XYZ file of C-alpha atoms in Angstrom:
400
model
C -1.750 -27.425 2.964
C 0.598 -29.561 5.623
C 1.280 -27.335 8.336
C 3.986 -28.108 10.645
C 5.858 -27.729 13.561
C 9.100 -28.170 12.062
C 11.276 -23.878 11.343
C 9.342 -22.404 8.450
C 11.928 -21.917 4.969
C 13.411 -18.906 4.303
C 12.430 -18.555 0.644
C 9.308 -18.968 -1.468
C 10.055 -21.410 -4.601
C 9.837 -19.254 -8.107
C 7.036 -21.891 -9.379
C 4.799 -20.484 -6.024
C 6.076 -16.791 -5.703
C 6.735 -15.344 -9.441
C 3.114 -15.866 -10.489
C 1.723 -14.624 -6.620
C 3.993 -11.558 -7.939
C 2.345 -10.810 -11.511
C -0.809 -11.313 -10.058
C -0.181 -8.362 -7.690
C 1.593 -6.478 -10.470
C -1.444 -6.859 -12.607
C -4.019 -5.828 -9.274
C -2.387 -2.856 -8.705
C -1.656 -1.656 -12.339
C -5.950 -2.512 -12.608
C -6.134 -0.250 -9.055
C -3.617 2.333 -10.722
C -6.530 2.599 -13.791
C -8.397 4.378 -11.279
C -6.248 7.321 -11.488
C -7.603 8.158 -15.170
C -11.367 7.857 -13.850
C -12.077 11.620 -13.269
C -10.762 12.402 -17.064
C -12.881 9.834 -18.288
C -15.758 10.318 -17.168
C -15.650 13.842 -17.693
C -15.742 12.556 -21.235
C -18.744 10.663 -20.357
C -20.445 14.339 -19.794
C -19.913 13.070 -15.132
C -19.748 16.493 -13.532
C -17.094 16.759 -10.515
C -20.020 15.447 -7.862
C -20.801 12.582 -9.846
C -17.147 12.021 -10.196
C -16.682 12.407 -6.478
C -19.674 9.802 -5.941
C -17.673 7.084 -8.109
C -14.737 7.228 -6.211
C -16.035 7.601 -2.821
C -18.085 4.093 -3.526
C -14.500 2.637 -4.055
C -13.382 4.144 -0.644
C -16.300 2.980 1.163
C -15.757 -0.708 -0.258
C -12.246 -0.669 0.553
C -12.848 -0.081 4.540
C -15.558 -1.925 4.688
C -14.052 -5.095 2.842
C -10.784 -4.673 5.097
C -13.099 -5.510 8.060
C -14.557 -8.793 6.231
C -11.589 -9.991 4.571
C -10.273 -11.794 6.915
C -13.905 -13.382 7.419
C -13.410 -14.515 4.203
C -10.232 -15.731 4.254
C -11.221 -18.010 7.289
C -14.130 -19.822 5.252
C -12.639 -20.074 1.807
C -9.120 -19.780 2.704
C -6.251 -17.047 2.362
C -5.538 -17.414 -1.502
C -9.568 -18.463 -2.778
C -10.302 -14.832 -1.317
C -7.227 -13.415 -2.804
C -8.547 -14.911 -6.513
C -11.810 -13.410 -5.825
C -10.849 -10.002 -5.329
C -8.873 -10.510 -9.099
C -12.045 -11.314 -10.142
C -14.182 -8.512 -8.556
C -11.552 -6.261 -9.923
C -12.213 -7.387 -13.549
C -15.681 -6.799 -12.989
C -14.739 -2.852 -11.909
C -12.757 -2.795 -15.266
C -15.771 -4.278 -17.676
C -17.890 -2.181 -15.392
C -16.451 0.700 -16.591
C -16.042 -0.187 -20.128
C -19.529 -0.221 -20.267
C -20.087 3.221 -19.015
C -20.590 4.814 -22.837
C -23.525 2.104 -23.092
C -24.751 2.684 -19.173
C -23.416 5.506 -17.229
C -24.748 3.894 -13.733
C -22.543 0.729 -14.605
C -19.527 4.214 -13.388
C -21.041 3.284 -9.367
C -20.871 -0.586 -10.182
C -17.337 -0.121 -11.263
C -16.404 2.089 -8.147
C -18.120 -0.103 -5.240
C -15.790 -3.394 -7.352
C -12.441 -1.236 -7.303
C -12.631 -1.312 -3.653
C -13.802 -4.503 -3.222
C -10.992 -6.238 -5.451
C -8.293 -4.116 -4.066
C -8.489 -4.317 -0.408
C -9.333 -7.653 -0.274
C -6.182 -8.026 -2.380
C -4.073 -5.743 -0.547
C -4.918 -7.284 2.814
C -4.781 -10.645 2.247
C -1.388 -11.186 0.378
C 0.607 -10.286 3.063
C -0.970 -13.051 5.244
C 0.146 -15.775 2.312
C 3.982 -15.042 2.853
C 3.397 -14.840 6.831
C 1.822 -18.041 6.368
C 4.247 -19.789 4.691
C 7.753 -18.036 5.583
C 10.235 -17.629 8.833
C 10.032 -14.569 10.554
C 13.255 -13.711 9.473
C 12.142 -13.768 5.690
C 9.174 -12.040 5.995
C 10.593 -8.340 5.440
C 12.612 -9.552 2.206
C 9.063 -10.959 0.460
C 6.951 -8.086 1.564
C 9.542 -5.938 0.092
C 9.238 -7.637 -3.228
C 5.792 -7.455 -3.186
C 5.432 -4.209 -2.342
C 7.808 -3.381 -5.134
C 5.740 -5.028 -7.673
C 2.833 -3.703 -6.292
C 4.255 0.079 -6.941
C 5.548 -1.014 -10.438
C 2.125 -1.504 -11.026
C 0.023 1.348 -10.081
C 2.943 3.927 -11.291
C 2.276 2.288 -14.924
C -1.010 2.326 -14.777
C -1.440 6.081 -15.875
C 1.585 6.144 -18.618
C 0.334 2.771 -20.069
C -3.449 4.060 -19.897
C -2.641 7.189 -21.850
C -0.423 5.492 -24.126
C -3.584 3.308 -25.184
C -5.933 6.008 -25.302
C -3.927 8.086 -27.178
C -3.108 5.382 -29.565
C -7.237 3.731 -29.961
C -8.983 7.182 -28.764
C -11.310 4.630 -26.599
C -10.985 4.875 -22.263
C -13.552 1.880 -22.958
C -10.819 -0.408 -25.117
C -7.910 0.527 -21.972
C -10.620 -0.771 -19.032
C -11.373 -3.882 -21.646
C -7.747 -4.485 -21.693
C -7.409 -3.965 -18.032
C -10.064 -6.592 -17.317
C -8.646 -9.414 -19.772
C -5.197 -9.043 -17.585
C -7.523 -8.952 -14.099
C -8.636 -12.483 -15.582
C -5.083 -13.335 -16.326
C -4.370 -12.361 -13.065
C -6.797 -14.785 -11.466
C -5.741 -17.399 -13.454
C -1.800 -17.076 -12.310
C -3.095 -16.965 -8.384
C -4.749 -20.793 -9.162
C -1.230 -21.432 -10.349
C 0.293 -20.053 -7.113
C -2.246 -21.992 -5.427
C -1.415 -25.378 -6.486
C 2.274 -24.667 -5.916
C 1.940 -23.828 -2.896
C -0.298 -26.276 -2.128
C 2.890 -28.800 -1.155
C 4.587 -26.699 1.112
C 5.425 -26.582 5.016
C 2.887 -23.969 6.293
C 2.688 -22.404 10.047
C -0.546 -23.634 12.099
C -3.327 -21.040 11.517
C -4.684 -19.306 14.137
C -7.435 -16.706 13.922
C -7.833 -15.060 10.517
C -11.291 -13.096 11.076
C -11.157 -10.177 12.904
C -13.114 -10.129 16.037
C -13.023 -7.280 19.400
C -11.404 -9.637 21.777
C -8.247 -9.932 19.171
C -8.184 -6.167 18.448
C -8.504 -5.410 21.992
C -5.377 -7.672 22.982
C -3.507 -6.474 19.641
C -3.867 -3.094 20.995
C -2.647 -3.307 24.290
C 0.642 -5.124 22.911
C 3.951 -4.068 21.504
C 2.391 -4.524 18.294
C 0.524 -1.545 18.787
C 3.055 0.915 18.206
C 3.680 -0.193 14.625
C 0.690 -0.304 13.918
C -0.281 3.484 15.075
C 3.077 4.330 13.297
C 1.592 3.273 9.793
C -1.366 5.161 9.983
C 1.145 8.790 10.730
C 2.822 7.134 7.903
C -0.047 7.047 5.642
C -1.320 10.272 6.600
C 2.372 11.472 5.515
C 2.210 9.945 2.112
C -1.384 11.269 1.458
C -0.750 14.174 2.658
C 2.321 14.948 0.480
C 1.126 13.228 -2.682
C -2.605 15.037 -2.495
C -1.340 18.364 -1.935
C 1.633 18.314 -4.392
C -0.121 20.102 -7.505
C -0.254 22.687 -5.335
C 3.231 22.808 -3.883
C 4.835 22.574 -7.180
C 2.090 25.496 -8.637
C 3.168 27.806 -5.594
C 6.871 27.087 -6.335
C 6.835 27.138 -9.656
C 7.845 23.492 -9.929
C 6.200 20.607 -11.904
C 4.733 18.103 -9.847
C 5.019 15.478 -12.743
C 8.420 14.876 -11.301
C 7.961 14.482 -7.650
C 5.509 11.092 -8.949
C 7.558 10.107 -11.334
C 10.991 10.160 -9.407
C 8.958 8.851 -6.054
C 7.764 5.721 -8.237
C 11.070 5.108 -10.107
C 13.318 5.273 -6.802
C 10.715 3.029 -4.703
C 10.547 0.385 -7.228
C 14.213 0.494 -7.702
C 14.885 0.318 -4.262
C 12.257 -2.313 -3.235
C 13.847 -5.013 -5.736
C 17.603 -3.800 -4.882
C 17.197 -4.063 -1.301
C 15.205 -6.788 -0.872
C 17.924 -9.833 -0.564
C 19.869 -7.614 1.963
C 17.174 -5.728 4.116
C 15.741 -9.083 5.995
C 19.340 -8.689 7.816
C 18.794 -5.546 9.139
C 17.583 -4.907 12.806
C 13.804 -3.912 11.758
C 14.108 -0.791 14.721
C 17.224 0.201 13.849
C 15.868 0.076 10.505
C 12.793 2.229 11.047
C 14.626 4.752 12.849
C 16.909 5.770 9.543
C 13.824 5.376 7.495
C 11.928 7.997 9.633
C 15.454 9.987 9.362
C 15.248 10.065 5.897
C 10.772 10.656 5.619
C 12.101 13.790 8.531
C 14.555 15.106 6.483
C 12.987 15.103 3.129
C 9.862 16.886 4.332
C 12.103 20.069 5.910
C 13.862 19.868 2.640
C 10.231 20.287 0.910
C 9.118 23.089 3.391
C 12.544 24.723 3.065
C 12.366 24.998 -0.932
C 11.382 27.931 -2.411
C 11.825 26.744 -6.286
C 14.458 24.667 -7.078
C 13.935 21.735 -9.035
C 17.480 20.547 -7.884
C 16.270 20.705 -4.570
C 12.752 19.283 -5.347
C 14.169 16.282 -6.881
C 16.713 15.174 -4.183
C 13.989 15.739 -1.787
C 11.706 13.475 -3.612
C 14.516 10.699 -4.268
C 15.121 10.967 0.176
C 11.231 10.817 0.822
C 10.972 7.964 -1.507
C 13.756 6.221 0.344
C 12.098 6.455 3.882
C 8.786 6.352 3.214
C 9.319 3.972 0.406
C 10.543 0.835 2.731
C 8.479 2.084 5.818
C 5.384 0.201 4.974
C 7.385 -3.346 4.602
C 9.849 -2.662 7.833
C 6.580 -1.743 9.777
C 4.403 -4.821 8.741
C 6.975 -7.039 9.235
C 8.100 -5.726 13.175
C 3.987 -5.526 13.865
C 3.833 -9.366 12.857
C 6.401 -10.511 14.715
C 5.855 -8.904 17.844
C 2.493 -10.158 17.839
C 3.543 -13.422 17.186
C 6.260 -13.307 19.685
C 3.383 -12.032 22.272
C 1.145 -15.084 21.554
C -1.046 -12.972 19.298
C -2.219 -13.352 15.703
C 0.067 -12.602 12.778
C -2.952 -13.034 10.365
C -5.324 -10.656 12.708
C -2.142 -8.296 13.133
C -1.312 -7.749 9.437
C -5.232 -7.148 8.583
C -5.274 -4.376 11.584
C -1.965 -2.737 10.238
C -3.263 -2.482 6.632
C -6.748 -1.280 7.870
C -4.696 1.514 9.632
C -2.801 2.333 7.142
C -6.076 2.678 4.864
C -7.739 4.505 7.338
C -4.504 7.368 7.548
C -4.285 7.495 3.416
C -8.019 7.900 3.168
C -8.236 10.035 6.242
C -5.943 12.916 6.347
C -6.934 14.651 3.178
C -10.341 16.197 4.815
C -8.159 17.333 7.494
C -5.109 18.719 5.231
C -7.508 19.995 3.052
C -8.649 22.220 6.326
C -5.483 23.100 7.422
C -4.541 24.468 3.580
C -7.735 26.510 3.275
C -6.463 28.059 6.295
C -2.843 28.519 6.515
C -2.088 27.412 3.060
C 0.148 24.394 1.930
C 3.611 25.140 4.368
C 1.623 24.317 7.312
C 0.116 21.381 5.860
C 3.916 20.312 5.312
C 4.600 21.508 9.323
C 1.947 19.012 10.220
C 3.600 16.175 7.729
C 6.635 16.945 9.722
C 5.621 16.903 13.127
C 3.878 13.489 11.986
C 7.118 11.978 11.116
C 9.349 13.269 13.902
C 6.596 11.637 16.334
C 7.268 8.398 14.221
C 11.237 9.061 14.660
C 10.586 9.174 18.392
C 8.563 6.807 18.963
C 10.451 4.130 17.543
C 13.939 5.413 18.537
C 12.969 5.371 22.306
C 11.770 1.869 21.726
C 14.974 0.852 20.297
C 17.380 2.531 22.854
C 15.511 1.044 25.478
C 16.051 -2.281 24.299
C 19.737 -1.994 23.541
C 21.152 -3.441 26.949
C 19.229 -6.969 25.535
C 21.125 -6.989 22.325
């Protein structure tokens, strides 16, 4: 790839970006599969330990492989890694297919999930910072993180429908692998496209102490602590919510599917017009919004009106959080002499690290108090996000 010195282009050309973007579509939908694990192999006669086992080989995988990714990435390159992990994730999928014919193939499967998705997650990002002004960096991520959600909130719908239809789990993962393949065959197209075009000099991609330790004592920081609150939030809320909606008589059916609907939606509405935002002034409506819909959630006592609009504002804020944050972490890094590739990898692993994190500790505080104090703590989460990027912002307003 020619990299240059010359302003980096504002937009990706369709040939290069549509197929990077039904590649991630078809990740995340294979990620999403996940969510129909624990009824399968129930099935498959896997009591709630072994279950528990299955998925916590995925979890360990996925932090461990955000540590090496970037390892990876610096021997074989940004987008050979990226076409591995499609084809570690069709492993997971044929891995458990096979689990009527060899239940231990269930472990294989789990340990490949992570493997394919992190590595995935991770690593995109760093393909658009590579190749796109910092200016256009929010638009792309916003897309992709669109796609990405289209994905896993099909997943489950499209899983059942199959299942339903062939009474076979096995035929749905089979299915799931084929596209995984597909998948890895559309990122090779990506890769020759983009093969041509101007791309920023690469600095360090591997993640090493001496970066983390300047990362974290720069202005990049603060985004970067932000996402893992964030993630905690959206755990937190989407964990717990069976048993929000059970204690308010509510279904909780509708909180995912109006969260996935108005994210998508918004992701690919917005996207043109949100790279001409100010990314703080940005974040600081966003963490409005996340503020306000959790005190409409611990304020409800049963209305599905009420549940719905909440659900519609959380998906708003939290929805575009993860994009507006990525993007403001990147370029304050890179405006600071620091690593964009490096920066991105840290932000994700934070944000893994909240999502995977919090539900031991919510899971505490509801055994205790019960679910409105889990919601308190979501709260107080976001209102420290709210003013910790609002002071930031008001105390660079006489530079503006």
């Amino acid at each position: 790839m020619p990299e240059t010195a010359e302003p980096l282009p504002a937009r990706l050309p369709t040939a290069a970006f549509l197929p990077f973007l039904i590649a991630g579509v078809i990740i995340a939908a294979a990620y999403g599969s996940s969510f129909l694990l624990p009824e399968y192999l129930r099935t498959m006669a896997f009591d709630n330990t072994s279950i528990g086992r299955v998925i916590s080989a995925g979890m360990v995988t996925t932090l461990l492989c955000c540590c090496l990714a970037g390892w990876a990435a610096q021997h074989i390159g940004v987008m050979g890694s990226i076409t591995a992990a499609a084809v570690a994730m069709a492993g997971a999928m044929v891995a458990f297919a096979c689990v009527p014919l060899a239940p231990e193939a269930a472990y294989a499967g789990g340990l490949l999930l992570g493997v394919g998705w992190s590595v995935f997650y991770i690593l995109a990002p760093l393909q658009i910072i590579h190749h796109l002004q910092p200016s256009a960096r929010l638009q792309y991520f916003t897309i992709l993180s669109g796609a990405q959600m289209a994905g896993l909130g099909l997943a489950t719908p499209l899983g059942h429908l199959i299942v339903q239809a062939s009474a076979s789990y096995g035929l749905f993962y089979e299915l799931a692998g084929s596209a995984c393949l597909v998948s890895a065959l559309c990122l090779v197209i990506a890769q020759r496209a983009m093969a041509q075009l101007p791309k920023s000099a690469t600095r360090q991609v591997s993640l090493r102490l001496t970066d983390l330790k300047a990362l974290l004592g720069s202005q990049a920081a603060l985004p970067i602590a932000m996402i893992l609150l964030g993630a905690c939030i959206f755990s937190g809320l989407s964990t717990y919510q069976a048993s929000y909606a059970e204690g308010r008589q509510l279904r909780a059916d509708n909180f995912f599917i109006t969260f996935t609907l108005t994210s998508v939606l918004l992701r690919f509405s917005v996207a043109r017009s949100i790279g001409r935002l100010p990314l703080q002034r940005l974040a600081v409506g966003l963490f409005l919004f996340t503020s306000l819909s959790l005190g409409m959630f611990l304020l409800n006592r049963g209305s599905t009106s009420l549940y719905l609009l909440a659900t519609v504002v959380f998906a708003v804020g939290y929805g575009l959080s993860y994009s507006t944050l990525n993007s403001l972490a990147v370029n304050q890094a890179e405006a600071n002499g620091l690593s964009p590739s490096v920066t991105s990898q840290v932000f994700t692993l934070a944000y893994f690290i909240g999502l995977f994190g919090f539900p031991s500790l919510g899971g505490a505080i509801m055994g205790h108090w019960g679910i409105d104090w889990v919601l308190v703590c979501l709260l107080a989460a976001a209102l420290i996000n709210l003013l910790l990027i609002a002071s930031t912002h008001y105390r660079r307003l006489p530079s503006i």
